[in-house]
PDB file of C-alpha atoms in Angstrom:
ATOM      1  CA  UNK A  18       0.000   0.000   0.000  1.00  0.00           C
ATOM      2  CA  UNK A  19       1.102   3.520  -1.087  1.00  0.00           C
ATOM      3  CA  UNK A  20       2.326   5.551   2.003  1.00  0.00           C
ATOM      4  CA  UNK A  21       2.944   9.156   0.597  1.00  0.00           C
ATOM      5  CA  UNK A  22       1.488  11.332  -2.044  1.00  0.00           C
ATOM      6  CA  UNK A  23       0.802  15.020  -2.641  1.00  0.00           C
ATOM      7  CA  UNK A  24      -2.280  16.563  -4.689  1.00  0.00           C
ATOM      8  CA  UNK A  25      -4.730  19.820  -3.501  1.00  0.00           C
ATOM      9  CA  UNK A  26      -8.062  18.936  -2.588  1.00  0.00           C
ATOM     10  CA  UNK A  27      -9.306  21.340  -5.437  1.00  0.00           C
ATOM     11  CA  UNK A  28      -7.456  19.500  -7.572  1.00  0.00           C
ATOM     12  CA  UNK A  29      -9.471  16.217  -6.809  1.00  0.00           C
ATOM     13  CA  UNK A  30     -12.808  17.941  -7.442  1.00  0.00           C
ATOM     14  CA  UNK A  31     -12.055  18.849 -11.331  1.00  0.00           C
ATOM     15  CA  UNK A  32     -10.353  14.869 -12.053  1.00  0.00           C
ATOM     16  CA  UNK A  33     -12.508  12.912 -10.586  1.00  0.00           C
ATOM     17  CA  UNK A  34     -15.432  11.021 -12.419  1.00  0.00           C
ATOM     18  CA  UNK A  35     -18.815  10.539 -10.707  1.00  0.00           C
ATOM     19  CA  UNK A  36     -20.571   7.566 -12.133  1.00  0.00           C
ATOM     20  CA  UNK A  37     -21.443   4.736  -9.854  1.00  0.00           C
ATOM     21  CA  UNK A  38     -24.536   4.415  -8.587  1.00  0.00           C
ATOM     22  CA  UNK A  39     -25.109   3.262  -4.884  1.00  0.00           C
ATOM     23  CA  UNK A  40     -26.704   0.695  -3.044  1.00  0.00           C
ATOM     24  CA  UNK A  41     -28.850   3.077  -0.280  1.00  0.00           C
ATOM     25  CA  UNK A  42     -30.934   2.384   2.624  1.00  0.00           C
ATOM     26  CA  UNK A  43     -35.277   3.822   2.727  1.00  0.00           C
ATOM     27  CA  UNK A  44     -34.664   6.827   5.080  1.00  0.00           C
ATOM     28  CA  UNK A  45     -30.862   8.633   3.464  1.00  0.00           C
ATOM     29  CA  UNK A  46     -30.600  10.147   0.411  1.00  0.00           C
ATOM     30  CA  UNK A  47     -28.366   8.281  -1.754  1.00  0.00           C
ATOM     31  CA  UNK A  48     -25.326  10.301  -2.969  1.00  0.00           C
ATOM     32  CA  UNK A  49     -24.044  10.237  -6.487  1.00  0.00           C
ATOM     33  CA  UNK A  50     -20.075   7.446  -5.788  1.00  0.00           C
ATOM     34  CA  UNK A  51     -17.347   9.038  -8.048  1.00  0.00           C
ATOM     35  CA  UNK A  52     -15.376   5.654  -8.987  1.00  0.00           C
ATOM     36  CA  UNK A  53     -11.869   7.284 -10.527  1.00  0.00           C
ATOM     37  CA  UNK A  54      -9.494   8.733  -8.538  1.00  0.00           C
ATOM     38  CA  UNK A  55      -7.354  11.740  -9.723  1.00  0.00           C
ATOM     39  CA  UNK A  56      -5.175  10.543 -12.890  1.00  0.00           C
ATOM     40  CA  UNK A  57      -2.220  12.764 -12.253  1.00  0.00           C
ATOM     41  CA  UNK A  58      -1.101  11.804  -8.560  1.00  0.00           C
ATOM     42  CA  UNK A  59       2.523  10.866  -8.496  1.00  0.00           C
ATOM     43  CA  UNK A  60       2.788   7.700  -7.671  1.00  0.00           C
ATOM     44  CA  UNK A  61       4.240   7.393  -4.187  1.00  0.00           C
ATOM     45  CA  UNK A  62       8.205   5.631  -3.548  1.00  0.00           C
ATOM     46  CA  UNK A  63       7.075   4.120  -0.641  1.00  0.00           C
ATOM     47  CA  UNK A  64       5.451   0.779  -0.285  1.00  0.00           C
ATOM     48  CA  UNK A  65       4.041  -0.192   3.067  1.00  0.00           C
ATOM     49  CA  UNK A  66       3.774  -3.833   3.050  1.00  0.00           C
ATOM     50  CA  UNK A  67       0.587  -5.445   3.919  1.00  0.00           C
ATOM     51  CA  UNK A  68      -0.457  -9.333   4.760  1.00  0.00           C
ATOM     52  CA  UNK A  69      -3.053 -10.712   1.960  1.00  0.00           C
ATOM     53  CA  UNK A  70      -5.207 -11.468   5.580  1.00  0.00           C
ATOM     54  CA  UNK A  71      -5.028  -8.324   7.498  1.00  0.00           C
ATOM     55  CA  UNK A  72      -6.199  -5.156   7.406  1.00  0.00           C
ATOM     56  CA  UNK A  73      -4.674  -2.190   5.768  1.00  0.00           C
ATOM     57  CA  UNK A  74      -2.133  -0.193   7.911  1.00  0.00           C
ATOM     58  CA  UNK A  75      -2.429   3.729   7.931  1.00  0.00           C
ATOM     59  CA  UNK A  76      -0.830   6.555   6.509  1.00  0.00           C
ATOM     60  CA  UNK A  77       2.090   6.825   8.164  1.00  0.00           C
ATOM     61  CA  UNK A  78       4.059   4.760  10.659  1.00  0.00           C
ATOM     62  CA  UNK A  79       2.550   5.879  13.590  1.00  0.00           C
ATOM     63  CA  UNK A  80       4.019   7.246  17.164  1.00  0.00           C
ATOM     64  CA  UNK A  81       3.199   4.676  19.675  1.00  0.00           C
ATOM     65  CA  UNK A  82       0.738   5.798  22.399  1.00  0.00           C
ATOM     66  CA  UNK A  83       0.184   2.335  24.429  1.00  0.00           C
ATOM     67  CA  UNK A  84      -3.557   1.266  25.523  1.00  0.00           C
ATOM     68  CA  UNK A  85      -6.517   3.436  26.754  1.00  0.00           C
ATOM     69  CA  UNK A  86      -6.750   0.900  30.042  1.00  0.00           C
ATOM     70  CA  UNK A  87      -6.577  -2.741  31.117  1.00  0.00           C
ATOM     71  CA  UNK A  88      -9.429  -3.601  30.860  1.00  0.00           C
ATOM     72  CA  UNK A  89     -12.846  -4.084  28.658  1.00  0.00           C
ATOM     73  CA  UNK A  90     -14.612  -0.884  30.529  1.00  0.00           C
ATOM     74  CA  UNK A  91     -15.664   1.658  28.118  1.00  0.00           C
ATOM     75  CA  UNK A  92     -14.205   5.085  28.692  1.00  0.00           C
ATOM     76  CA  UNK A  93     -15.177   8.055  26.036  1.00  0.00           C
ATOM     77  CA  UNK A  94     -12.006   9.337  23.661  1.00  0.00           C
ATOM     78  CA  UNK A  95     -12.350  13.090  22.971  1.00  0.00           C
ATOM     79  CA  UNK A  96     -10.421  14.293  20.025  1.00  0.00           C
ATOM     80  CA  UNK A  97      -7.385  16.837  20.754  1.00  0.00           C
ATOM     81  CA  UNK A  98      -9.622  19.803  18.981  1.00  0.00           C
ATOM     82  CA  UNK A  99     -12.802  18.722  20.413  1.00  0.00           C
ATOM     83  CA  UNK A 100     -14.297  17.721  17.021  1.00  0.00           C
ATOM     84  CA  UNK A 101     -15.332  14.647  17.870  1.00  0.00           C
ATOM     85  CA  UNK A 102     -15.420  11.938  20.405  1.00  0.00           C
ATOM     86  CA  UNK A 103     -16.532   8.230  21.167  1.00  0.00           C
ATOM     87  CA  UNK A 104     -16.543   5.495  23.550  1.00  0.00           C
ATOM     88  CA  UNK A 105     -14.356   2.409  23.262  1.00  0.00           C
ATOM     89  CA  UNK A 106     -13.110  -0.092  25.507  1.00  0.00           C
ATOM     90  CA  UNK A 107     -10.346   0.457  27.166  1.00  0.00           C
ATOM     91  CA  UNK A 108      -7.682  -2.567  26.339  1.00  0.00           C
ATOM     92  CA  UNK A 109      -8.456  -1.209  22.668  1.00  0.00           C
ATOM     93  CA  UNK A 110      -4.550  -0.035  21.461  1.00  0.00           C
ATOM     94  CA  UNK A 111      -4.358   3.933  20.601  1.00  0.00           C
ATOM     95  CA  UNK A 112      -1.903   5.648  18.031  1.00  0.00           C
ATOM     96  CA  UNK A 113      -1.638   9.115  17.551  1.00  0.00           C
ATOM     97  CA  UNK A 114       0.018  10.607  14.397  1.00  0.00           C
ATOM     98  CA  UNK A 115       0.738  14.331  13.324  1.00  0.00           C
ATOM     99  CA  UNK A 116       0.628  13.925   9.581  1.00  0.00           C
ATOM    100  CA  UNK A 117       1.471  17.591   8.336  1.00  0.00           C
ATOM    101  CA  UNK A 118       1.115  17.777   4.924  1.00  0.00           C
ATOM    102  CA  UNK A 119       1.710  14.638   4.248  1.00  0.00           C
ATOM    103  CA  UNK A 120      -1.948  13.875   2.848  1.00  0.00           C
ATOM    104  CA  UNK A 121      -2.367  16.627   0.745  1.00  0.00           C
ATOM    105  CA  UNK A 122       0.119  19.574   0.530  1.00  0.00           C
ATOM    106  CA  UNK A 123      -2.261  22.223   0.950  1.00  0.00           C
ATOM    107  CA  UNK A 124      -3.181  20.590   4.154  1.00  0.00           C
ATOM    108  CA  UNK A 125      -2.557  19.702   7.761  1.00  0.00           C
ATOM    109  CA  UNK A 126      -3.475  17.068   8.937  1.00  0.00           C
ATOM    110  CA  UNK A 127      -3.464  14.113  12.181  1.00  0.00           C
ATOM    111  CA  UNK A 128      -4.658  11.257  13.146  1.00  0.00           C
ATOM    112  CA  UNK A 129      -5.913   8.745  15.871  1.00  0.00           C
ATOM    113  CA  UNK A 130      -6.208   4.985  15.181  1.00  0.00           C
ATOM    114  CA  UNK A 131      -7.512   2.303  17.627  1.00  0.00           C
ATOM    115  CA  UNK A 132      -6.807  -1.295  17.719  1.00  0.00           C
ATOM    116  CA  UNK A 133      -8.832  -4.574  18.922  1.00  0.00           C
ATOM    117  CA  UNK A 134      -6.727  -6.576  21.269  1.00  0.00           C
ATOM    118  CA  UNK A 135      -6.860  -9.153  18.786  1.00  0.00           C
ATOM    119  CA  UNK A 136      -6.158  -7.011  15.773  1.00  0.00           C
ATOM    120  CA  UNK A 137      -9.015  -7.894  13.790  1.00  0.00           C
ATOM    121  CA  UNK A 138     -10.520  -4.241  13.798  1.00  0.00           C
ATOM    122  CA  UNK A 139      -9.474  -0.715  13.654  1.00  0.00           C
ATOM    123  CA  UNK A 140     -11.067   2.538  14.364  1.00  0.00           C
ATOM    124  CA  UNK A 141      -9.450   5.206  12.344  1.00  0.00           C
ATOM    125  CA  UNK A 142     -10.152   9.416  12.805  1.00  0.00           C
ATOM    126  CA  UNK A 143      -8.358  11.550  10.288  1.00  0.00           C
ATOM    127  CA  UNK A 144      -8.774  15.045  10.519  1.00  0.00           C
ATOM    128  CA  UNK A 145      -7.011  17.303   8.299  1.00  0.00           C
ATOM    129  CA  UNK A 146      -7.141  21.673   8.090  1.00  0.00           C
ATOM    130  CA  UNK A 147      -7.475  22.327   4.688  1.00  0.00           C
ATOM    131  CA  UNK A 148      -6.069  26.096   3.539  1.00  0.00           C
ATOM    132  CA  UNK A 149      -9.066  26.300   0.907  1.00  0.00           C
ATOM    133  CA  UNK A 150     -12.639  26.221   1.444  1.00  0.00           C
ATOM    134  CA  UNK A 151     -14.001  22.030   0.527  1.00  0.00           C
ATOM    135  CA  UNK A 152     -17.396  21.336  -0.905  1.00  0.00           C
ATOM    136  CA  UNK A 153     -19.083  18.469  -0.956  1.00  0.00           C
ATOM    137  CA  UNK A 154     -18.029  17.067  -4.182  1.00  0.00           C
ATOM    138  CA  UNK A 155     -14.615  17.373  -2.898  1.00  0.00           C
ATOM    139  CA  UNK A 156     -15.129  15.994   0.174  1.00  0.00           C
ATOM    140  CA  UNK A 157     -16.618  12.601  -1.376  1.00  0.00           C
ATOM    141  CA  UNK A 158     -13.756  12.789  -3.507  1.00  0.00           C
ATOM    142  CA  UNK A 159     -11.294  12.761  -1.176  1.00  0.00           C
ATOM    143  CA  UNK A 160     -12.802  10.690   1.074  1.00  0.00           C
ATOM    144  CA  UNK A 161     -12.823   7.989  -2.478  1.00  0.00           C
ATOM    145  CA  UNK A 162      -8.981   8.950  -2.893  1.00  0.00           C
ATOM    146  CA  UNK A 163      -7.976   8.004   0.397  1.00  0.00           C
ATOM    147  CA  UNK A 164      -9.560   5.014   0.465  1.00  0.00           C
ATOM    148  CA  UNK A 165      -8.096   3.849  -2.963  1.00  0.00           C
ATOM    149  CA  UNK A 166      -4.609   4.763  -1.777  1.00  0.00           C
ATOM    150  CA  UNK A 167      -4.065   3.988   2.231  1.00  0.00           C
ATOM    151  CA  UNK A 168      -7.091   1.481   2.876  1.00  0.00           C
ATOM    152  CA  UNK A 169      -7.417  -0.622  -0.199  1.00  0.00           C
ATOM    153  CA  UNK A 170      -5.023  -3.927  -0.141  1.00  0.00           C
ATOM    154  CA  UNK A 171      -3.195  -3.035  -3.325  1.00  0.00           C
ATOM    155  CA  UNK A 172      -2.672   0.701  -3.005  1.00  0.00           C
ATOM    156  CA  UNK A 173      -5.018   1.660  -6.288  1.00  0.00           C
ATOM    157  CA  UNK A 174      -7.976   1.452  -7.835  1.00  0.00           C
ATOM    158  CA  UNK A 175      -9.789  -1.894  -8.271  1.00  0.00           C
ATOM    159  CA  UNK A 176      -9.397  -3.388  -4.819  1.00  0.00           C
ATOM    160  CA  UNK A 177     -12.092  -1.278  -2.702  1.00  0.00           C
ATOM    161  CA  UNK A 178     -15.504  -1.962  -3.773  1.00  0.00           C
ATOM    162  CA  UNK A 179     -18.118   0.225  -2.434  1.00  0.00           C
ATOM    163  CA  UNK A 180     -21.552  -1.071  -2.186  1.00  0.00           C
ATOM    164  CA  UNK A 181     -23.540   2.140  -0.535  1.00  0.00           C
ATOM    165  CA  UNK A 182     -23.291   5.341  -0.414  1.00  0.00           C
ATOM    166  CA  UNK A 183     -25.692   7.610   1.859  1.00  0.00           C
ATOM    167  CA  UNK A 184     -26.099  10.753   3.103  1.00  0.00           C
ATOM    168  CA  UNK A 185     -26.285  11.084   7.102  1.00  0.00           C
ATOM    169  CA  UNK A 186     -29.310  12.548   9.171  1.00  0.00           C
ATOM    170  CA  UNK A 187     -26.636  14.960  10.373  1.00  0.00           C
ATOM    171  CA  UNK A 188     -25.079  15.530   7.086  1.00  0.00           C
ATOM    172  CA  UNK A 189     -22.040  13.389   7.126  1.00  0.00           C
ATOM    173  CA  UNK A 190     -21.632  11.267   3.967  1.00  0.00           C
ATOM    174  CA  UNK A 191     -20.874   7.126   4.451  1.00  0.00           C
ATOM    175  CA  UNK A 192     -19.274   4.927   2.248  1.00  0.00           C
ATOM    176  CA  UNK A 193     -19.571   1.360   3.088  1.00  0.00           C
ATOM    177  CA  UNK A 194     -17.277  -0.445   1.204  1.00  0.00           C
ATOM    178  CA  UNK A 195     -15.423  -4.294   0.959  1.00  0.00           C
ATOM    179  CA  UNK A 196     -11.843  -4.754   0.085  1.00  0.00           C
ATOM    180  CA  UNK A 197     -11.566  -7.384  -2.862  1.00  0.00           C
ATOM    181  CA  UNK A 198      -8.594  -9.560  -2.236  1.00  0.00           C
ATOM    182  CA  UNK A 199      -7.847  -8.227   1.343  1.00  0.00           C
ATOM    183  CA  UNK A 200     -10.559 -10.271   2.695  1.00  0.00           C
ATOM    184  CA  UNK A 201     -11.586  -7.078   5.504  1.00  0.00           C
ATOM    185  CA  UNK A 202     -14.654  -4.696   5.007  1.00  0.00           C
ATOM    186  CA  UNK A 203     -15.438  -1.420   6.495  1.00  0.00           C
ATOM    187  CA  UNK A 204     -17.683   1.942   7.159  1.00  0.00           C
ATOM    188  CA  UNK A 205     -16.092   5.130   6.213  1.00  0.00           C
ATOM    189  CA  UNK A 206     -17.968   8.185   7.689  1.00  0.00           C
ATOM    190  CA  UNK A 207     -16.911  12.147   6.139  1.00  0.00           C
ATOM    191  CA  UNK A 208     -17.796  15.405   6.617  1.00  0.00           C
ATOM    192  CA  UNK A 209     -16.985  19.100   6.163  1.00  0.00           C
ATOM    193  CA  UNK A 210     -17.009  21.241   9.453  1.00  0.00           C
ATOM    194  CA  UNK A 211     -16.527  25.171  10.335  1.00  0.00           C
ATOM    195  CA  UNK A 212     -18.236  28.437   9.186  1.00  0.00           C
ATOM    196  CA  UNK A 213     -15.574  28.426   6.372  1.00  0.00           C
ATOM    197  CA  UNK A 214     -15.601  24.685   5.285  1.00  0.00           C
ATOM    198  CA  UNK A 215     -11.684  24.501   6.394  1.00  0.00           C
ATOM    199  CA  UNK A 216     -11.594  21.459   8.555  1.00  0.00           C
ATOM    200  CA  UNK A 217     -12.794  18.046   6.959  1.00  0.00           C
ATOM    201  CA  UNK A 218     -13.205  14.512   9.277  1.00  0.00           C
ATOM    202  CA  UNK A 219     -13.404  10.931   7.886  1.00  0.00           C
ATOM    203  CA  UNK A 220     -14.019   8.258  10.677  1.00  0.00           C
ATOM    204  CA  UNK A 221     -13.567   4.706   9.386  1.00  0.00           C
ATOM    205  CA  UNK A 222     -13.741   1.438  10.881  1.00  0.00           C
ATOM    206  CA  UNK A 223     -12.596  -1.801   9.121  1.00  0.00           C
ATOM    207  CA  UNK A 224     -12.854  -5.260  10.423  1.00  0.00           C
ATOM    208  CA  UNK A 225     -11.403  -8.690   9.113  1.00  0.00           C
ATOM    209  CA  UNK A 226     -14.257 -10.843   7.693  1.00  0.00           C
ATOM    210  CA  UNK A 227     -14.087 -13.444  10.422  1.00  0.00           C
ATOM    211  CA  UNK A 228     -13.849 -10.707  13.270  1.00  0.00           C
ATOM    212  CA  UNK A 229     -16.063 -12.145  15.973  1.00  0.00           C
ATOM    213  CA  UNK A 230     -19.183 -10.816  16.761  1.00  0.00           C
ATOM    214  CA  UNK A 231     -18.185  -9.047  20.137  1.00  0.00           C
ATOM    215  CA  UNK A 232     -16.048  -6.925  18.346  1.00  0.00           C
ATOM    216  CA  UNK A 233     -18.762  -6.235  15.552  1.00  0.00           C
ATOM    217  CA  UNK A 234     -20.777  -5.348  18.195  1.00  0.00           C
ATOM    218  CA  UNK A 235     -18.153  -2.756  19.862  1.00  0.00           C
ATOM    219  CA  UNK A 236     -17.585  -1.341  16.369  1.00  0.00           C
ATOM    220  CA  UNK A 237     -21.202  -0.559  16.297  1.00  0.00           C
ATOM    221  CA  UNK A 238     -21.315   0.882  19.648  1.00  0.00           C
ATOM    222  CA  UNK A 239     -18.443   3.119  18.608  1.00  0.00           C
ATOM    223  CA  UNK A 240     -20.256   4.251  15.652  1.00  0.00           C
ATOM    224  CA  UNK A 241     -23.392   4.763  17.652  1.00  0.00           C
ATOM    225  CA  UNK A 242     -21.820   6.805  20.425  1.00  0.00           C
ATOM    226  CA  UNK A 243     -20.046   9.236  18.366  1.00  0.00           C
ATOM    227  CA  UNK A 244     -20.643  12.956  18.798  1.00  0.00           C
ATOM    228  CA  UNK A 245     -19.324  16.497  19.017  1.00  0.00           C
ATOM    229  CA  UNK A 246     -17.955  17.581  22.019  1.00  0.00           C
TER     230      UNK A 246
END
């Protein structure tokens, strides 16, 4: 998987191709799926290697931060900026990462990723400070790009399948989406925030195929219990 690439997020907005149709639920409004990720990205130097089995590592090789707790007890993780938070068990691992610009190089950027105690699942907040305002076509577009280059099992299009696409009650955008030969599947949450439309979030969980249903079910709760501070 592709570790490091550089691109603005106008830039994404004017190359990418909206086309593919999703699968939505009765109550959301299904959102148009753009399927082609910018053409001109440099293709990163760096290869992250990733087990056929596991699930796809993150952006950058992260800081260690060491567990939330010892034990299975729920406590609620409150992002550094207040923008979002959560409850999660625990003996769930937590890494912290200051990105920079190393997402997109008109942006800053950082992120938080949490860890089952059996690896099978990871939690994943990304939260990057864009220097231009984002709208929403953008935002999905980005949100497509990121999950083609850092989350798919080959590092490019083709591997990430996305089978529904639906607008929020509270205006976030989800992408639910299966990786093809990586044998893990996930729920990618996005959304613009601020006055200006500066600071974008995408919250994504991912899970092996034969994660167990406890930790299905603490995914859920995660997703469930998220709000703004």
């Amino acid at each position: 998987m592709k570790s490091q690439y550089r691109t603005l997020f106008a830039f994404i907005a004017l190359l990418l191709a909206v086309s593919l149709a999703c699968n939505g639920g009765s109550t959301p409004t299904a959102a148009p799926i753009p399927t082609t990720p910018p053409t001109s990205i440099p293709i990163p130097t760096k290869v992250i290697s990733i087990p056929p089995t596991s699930a796809p590592q993150q952006i950058n090789t992260p800081v260690p931060s060491g567990n939330t707790g010892n034990s299975s007890d729920l406590y609620t993780f409150t992002d550094q900026n207040s923008l979002l938070a959560f409850d999660l068990p625990g003996d769930w691992t937590v890494e912290h990462v200051e990105l920079g610009d190393q997402v997109y190089s008109d942006a800053d950027s950082y992120s938080d990723t949490f860890s089952s105690p059996n690896g099978s699942a990871i939690i994943e907040s990304l939260v990057i400070f864009s220097e231009t305002s984002i709208d929403n076509s953008v935002s999905a577009g980005a949100a497509l790009d990121l999950l083609h280059r850092f989350y798919s099992n080959t590092g490019k299009v083709g591997d990430i399948r996305i089978s529904s696409d639906q607008i929020m009650q509270d205006g976030s955008e989800r992408f639910e989406w299966k990786s093809k030969g990586g044998g893990y599947s996930g729920r990618t949450y996005f959304e613009i925030r601020g006055a200006n439309r500066k600071t974008w979030l995408m919250f994504t969980a991912w899970w092996d195929d034969d994660t167990d249903q406890e930790t299905l079910d603490i995914i859920d709760n995660a997703i469930g219990s998220y709000y703004i501070p």
